[in-house]
mmCIF file of C-alpha atoms in Angstrom:
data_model
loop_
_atom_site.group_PDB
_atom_site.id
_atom_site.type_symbol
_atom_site.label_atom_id
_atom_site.label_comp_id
_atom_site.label_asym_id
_atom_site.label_seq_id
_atom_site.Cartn_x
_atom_site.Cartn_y
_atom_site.Cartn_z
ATOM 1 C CA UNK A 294 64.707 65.960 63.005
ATOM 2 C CA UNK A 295 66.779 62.655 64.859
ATOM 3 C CA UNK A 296 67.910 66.171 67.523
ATOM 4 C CA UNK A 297 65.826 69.268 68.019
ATOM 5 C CA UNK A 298 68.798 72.004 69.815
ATOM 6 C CA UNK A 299 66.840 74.940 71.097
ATOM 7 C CA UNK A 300 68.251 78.873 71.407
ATOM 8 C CA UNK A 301 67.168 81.702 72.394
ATOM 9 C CA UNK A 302 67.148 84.763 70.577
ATOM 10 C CA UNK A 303 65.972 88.583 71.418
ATOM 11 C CA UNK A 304 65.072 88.529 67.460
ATOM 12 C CA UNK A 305 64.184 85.887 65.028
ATOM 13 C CA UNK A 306 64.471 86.374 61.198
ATOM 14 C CA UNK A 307 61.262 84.456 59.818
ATOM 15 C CA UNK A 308 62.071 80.792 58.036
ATOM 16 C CA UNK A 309 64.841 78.428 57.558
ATOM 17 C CA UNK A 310 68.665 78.450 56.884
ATOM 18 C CA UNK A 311 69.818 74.994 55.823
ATOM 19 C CA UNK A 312 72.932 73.404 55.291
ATOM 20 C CA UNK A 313 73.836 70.571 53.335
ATOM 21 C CA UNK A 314 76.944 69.213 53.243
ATOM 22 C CA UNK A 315 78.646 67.058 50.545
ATOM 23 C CA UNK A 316 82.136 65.922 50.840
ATOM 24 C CA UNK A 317 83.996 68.880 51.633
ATOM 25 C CA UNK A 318 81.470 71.720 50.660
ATOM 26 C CA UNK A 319 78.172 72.949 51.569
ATOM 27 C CA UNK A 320 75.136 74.155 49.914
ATOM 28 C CA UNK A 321 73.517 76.799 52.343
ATOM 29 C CA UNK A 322 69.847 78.322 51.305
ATOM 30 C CA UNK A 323 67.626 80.694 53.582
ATOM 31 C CA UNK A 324 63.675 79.998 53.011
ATOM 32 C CA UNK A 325 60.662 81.824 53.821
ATOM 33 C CA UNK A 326 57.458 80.678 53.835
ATOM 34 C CA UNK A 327 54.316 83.159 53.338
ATOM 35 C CA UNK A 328 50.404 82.673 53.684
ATOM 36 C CA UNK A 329 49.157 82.459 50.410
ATOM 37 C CA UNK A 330 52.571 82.544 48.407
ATOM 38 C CA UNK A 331 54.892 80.370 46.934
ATOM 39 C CA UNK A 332 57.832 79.787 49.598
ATOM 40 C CA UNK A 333 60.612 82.411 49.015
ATOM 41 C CA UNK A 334 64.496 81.380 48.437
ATOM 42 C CA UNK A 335 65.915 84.292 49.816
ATOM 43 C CA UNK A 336 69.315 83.432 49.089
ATOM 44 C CA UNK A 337 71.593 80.430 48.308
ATOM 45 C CA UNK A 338 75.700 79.769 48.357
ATOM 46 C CA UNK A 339 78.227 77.222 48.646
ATOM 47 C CA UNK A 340 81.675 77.434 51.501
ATOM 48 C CA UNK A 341 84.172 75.000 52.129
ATOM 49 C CA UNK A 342 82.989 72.813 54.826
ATOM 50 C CA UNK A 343 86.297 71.577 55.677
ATOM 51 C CA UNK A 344 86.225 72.858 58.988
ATOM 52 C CA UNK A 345 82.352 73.141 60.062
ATOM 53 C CA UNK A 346 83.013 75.742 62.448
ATOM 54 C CA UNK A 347 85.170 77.861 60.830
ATOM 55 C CA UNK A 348 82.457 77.750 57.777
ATOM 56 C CA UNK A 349 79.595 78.398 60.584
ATOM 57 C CA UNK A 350 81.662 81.504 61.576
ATOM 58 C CA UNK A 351 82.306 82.664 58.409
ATOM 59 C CA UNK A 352 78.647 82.085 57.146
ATOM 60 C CA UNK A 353 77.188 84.593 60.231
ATOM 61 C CA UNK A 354 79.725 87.254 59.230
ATOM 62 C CA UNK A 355 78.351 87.523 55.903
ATOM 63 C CA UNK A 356 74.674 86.199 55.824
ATOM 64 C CA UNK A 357 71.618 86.487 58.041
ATOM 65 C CA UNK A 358 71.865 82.961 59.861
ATOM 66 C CA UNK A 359 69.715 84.747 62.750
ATOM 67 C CA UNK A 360 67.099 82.460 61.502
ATOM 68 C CA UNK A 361 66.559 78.921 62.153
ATOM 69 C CA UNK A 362 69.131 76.784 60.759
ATOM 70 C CA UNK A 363 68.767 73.020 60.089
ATOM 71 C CA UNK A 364 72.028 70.643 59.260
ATOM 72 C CA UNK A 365 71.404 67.792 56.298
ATOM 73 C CA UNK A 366 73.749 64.531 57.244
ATOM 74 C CA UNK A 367 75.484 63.110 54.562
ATOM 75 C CA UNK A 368 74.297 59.650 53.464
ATOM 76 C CA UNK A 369 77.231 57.899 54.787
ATOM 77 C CA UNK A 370 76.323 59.188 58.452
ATOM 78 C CA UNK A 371 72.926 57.911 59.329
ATOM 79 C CA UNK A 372 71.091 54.994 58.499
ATOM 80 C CA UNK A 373 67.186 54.441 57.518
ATOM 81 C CA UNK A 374 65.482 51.398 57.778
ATOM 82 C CA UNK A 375 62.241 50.176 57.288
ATOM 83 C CA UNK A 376 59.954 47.963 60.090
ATOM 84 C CA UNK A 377 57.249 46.925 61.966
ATOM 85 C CA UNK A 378 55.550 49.314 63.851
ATOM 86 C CA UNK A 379 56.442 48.389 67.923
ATOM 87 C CA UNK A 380 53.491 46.470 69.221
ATOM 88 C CA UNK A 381 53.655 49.377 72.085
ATOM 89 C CA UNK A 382 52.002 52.832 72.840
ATOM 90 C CA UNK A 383 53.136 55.605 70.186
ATOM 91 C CA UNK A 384 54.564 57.576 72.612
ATOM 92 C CA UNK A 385 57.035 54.894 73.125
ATOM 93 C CA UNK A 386 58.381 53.372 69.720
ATOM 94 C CA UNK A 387 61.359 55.184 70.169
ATOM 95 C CA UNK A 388 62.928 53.287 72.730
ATOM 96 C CA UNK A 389 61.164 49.925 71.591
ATOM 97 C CA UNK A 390 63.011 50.582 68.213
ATOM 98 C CA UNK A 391 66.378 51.660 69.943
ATOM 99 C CA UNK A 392 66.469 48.014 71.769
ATOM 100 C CA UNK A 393 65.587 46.366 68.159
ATOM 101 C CA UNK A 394 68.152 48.285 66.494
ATOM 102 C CA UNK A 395 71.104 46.686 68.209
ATOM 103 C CA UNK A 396 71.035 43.950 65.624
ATOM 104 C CA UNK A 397 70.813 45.745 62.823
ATOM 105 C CA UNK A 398 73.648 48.453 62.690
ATOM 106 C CA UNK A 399 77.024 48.507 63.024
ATOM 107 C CA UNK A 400 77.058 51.153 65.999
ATOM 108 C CA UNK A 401 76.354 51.391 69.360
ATOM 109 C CA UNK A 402 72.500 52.891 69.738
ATOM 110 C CA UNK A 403 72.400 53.629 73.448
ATOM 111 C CA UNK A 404 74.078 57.097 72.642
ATOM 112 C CA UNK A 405 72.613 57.272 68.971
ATOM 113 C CA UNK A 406 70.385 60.002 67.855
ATOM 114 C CA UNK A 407 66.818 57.876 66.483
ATOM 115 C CA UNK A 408 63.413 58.815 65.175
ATOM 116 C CA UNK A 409 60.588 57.239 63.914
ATOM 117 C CA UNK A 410 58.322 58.191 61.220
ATOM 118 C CA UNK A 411 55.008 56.516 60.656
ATOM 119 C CA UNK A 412 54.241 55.367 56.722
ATOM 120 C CA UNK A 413 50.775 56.302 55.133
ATOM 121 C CA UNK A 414 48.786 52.748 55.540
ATOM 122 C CA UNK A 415 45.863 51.256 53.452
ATOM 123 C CA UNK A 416 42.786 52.515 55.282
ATOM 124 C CA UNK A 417 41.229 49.758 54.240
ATOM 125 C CA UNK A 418 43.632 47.114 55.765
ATOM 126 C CA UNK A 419 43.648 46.462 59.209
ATOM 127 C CA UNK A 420 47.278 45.126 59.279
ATOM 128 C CA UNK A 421 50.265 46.386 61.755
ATOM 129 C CA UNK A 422 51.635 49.777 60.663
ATOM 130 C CA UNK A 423 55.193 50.142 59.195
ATOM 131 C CA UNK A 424 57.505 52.492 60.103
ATOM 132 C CA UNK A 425 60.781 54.371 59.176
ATOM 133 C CA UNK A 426 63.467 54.297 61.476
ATOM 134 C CA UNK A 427 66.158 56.858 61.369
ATOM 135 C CA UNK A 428 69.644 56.107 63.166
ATOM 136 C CA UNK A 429 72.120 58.168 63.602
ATOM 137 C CA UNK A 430 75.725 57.597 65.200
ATOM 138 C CA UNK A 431 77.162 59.697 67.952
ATOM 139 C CA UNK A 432 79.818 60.000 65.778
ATOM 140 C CA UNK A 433 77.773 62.050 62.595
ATOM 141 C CA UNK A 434 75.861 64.195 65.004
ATOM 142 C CA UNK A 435 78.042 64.665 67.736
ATOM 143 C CA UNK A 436 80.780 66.816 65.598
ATOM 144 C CA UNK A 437 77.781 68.567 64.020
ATOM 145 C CA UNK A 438 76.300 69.725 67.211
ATOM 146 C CA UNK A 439 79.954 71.132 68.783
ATOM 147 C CA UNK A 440 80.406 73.451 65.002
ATOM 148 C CA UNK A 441 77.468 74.930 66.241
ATOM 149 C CA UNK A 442 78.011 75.944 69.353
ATOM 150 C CA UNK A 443 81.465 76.880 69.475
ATOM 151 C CA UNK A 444 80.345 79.300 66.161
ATOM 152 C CA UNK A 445 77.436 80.910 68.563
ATOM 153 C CA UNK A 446 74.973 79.226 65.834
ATOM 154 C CA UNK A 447 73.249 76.002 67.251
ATOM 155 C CA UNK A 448 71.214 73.738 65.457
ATOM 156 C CA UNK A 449 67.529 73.703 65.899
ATOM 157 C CA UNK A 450 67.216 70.504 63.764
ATOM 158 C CA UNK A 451 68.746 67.691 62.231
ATOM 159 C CA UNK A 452 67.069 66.299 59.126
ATOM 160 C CA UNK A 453 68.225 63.684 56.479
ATOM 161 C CA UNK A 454 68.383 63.919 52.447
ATOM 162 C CA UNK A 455 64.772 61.480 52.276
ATOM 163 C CA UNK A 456 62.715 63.410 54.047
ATOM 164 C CA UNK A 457 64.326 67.200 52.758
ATOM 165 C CA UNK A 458 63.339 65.356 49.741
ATOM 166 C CA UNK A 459 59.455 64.564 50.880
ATOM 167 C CA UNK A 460 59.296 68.339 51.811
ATOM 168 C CA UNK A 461 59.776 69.300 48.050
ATOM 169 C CA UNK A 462 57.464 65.856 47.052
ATOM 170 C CA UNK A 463 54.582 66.576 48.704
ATOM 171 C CA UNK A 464 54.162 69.911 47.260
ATOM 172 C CA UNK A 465 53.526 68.926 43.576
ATOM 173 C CA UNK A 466 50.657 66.570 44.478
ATOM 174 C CA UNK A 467 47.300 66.244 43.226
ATOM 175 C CA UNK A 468 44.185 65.469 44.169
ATOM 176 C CA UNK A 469 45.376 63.448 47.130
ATOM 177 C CA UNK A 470 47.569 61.104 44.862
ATOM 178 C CA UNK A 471 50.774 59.813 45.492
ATOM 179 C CA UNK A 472 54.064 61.479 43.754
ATOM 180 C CA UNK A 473 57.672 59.945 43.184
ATOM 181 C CA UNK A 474 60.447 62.446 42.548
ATOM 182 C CA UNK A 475 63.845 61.401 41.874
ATOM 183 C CA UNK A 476 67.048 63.597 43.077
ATOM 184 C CA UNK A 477 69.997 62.812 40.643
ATOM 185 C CA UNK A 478 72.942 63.738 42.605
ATOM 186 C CA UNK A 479 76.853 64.121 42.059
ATOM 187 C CA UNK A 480 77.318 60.898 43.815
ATOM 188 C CA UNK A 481 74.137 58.840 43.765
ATOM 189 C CA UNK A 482 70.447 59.355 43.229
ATOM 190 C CA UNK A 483 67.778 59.481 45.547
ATOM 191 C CA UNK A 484 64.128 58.390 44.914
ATOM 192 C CA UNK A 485 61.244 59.309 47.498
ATOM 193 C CA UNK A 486 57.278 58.591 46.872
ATOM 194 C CA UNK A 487 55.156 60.383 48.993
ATOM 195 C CA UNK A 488 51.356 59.986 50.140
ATOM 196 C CA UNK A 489 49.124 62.259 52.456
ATOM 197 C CA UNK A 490 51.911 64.331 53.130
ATOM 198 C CA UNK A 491 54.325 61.555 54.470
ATOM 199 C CA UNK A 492 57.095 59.418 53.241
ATOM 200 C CA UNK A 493 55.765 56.242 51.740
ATOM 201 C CA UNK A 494 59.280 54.827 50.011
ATOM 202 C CA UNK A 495 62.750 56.076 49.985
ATOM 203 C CA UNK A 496 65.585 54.412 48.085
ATOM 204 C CA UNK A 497 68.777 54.821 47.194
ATOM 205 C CA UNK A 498 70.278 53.775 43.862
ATOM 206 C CA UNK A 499 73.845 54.367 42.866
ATOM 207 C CA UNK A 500 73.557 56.156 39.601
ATOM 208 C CA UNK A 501 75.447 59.644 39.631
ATOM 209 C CA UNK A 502 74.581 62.773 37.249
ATOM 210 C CA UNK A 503 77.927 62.651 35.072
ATOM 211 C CA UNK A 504 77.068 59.172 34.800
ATOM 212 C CA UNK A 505 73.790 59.562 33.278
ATOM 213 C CA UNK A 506 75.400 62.667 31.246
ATOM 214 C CA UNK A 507 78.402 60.423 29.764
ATOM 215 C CA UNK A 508 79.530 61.616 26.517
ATOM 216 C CA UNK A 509 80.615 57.926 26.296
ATOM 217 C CA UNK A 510 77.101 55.982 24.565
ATOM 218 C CA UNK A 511 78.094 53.045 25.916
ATOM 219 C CA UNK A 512 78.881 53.929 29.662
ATOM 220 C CA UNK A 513 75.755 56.338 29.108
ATOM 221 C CA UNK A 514 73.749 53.388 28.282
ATOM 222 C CA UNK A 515 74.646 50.971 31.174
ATOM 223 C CA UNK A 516 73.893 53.779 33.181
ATOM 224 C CA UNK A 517 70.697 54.471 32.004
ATOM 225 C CA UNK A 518 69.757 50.170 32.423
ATOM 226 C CA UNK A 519 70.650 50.111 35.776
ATOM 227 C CA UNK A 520 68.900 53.308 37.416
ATOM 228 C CA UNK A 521 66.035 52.194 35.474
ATOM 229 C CA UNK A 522 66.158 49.135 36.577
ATOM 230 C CA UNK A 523 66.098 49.987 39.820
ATOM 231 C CA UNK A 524 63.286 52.637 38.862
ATOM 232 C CA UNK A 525 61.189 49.641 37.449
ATOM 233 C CA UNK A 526 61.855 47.459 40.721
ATOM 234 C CA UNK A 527 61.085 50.374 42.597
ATOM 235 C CA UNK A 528 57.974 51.979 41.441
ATOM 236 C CA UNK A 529 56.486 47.881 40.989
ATOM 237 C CA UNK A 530 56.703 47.394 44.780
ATOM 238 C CA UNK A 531 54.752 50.724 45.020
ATOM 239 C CA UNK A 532 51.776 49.426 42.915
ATOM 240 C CA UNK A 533 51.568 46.401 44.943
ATOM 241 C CA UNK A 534 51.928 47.150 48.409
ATOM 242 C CA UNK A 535 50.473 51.040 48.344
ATOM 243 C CA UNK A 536 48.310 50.801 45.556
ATOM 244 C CA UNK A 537 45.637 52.461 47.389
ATOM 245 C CA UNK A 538 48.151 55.329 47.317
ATOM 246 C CA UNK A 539 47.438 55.477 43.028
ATOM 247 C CA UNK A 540 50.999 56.855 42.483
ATOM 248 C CA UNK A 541 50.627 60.221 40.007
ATOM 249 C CA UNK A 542 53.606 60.458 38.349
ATOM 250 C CA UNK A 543 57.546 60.055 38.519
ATOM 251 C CA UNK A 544 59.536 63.720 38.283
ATOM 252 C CA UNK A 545 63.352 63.762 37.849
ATOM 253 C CA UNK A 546 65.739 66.322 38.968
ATOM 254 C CA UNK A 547 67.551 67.803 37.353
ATOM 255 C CA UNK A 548 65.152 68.044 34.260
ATOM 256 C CA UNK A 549 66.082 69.187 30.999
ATOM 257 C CA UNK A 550 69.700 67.934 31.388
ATOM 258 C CA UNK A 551 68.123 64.242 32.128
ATOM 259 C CA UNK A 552 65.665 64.770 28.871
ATOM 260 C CA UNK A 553 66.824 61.815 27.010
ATOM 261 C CA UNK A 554 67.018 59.561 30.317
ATOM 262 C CA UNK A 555 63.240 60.595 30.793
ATOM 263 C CA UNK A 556 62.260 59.899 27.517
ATOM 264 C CA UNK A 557 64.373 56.195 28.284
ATOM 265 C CA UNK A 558 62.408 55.778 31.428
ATOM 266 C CA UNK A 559 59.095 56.995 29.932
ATOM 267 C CA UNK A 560 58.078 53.575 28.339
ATOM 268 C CA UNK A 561 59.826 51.219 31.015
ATOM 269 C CA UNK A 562 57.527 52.583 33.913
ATOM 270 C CA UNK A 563 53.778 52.485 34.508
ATOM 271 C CA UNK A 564 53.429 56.262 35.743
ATOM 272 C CA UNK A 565 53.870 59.578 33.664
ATOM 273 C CA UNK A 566 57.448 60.802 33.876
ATOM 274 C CA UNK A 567 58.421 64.308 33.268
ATOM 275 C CA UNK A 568 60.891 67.257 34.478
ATOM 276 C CA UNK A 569 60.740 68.279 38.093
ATOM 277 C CA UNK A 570 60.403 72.305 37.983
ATOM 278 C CA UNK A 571 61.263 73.885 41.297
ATOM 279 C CA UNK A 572 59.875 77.091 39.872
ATOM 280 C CA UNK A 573 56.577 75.461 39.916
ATOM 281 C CA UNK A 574 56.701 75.473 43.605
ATOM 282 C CA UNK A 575 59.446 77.756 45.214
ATOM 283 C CA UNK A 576 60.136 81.625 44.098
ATOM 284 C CA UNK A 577 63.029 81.522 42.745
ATOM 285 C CA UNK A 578 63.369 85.440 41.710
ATOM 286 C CA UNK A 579 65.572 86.692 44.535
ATOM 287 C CA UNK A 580 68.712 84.201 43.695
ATOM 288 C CA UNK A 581 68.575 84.300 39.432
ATOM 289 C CA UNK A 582 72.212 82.290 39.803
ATOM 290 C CA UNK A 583 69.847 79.242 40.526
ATOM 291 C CA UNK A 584 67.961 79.191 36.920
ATOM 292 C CA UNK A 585 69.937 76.399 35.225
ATOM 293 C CA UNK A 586 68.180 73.027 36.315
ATOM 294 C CA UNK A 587 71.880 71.645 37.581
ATOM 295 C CA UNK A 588 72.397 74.364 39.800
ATOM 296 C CA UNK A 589 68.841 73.860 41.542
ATOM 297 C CA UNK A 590 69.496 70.059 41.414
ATOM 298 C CA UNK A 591 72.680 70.677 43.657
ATOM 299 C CA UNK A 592 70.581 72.901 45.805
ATOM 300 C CA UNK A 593 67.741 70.683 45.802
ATOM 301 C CA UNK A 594 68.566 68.652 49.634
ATOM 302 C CA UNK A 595 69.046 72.023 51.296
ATOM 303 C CA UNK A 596 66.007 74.071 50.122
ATOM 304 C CA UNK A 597 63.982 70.796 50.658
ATOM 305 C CA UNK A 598 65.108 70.893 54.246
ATOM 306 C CA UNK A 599 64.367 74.602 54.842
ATOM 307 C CA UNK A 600 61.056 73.892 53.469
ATOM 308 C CA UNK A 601 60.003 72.369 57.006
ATOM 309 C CA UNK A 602 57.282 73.939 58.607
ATOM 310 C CA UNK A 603 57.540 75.464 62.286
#
């Protein structure tokens, strides 16, 4: 996404391998998409991803990375942001956002890897359009983009956790209405709402799995006020800024491990909320390992990003 990296190849296995690192391992799924069928997880694992290129090597010896593969950066390495659309050409917001975007991180942006992505507006409103803004280091992508190459397996994309996250989204709407689907993760939680096919809110709240899953009530509990909290904040902005975007419903993953948080959530919020059941929209039959909800949870970011069309 922030850095398409082309190859060549004499042969092409069909869909997507991505990669998702966290700390020092990496979930690693191959996709395939079909006319007509549910997309196809043809296979999932997790390597040590303490040395990228040794795991890159490793990886090709003993799975078929011939296809596409796409790298997820880890939260700490990029930065999103949301703004005013540049009052310039389309074709040029990049570089008008580069220039604004020395204020506003803590690295340098003439070398940084940025892209823009254009949020779903009110029709009816004739206001300027808002954007997301996606900023990336030399530092995070840099190191990413040398594993590749020196393992003979370049990158053809770079995406981020948010919009791996809108791939999933956008494929359990309905009738044109907005869904929110919230990625509880081993370190924080990730909420996206998406509209005609885009990315309409992202947030980050810091609210891990085992803290939600606390045999401890009381920690349990504080957990459960402050994601909510953040839920409530969260999904109240939606109604009044994108109400035109008449939100559906809130999913959580993972989903049966999160039952009681749902059913806590369930009469703080305005919107139905209910499991998230990957099932529903990706074939899982060909990797069985991934039928516990926590497994597919810790999957989620990488099949999400291997869901991306092209």
């Amino acid at each position: 996404m922030l850095s398409a990296l082309r190859r060549r190849r004499a042969k092409q296995q069909p869909g997507w391998v991505a990669m998702a690192p966290l700390g020092d391992r990496v979930r690693v799924v191959h996709v395939v998409r079909s006319e007509g069928r549910l997309p196809a997880l043809q296979w999932a694992c997790t390597a040590d991803w303490h040395d990228p290129t040794t795991a890159l090597r490793t990886l090709a010896r003993s799975r078929p990375l011939a296809s596409r593969t796409v790298a997820v950066l880890q939260h700490a390495q990029y930065q999103l942001l949301t703004l005013d659309a540049p009052e310039v050409p389309r074709e040029d917001w990049r570089d008008a956002i580069r220039w604004r975007l020395k204020e506003m991180v803590d690295f340098k942006v003439d070398d940084a890897g940025i892209d823009v992505l254009e949020i779903p507006a009110d029709p009816q409103q004739r206001r300027r359009a808002s954007i997301f803004a996606v900023a990336a280091p030399r530092s995070s992508l840099e190191p990413l983009a040398d594993a590749g190459h020196r393992a003979r397996a370049p990158w053809q994309a770079i995406d981020i956790a948010e919009t791996a996250l809108r791939n999933i989204a956008v494929m359990t709407s309905h009738d044109g209405r907005a869904e929110a689907l919230l990625h509880v993760g081993r370190t924080h939680s990730t909420l996206v709402v998406v509209a005609q096919g885009e990315l309409l809110l992202a947030r980050h709240i810091d609210v891990s799995l085992d803290q939600l899953l606390d045999a401890d009530e009381s920690t349990r509990q504080q957990s459960y006020e402050r994601a909510s909290l953040e839920l409530q904040r969260t999904l109240d902005n939606v109604e009044r800024q994108f109400s035109h975007a008449n939100l559906h419903r809130l999913q959580m993953a993972p989903g049966i491990p999160l039952q009681r948080f749902i059913a806590y959530v369930h009469d703080l919020v305005y919107v139905p909320v209910s499991a998230f059941d990957l099932a529903s929209v990706v074939d899982l039959s060909a990797v069985p390992d991934l039928g516990d909800d926590t497994s597919q949870a810790d999957y989620l970011t990488a099949i999400g990003a291997a869901l991306r069309e092209g």
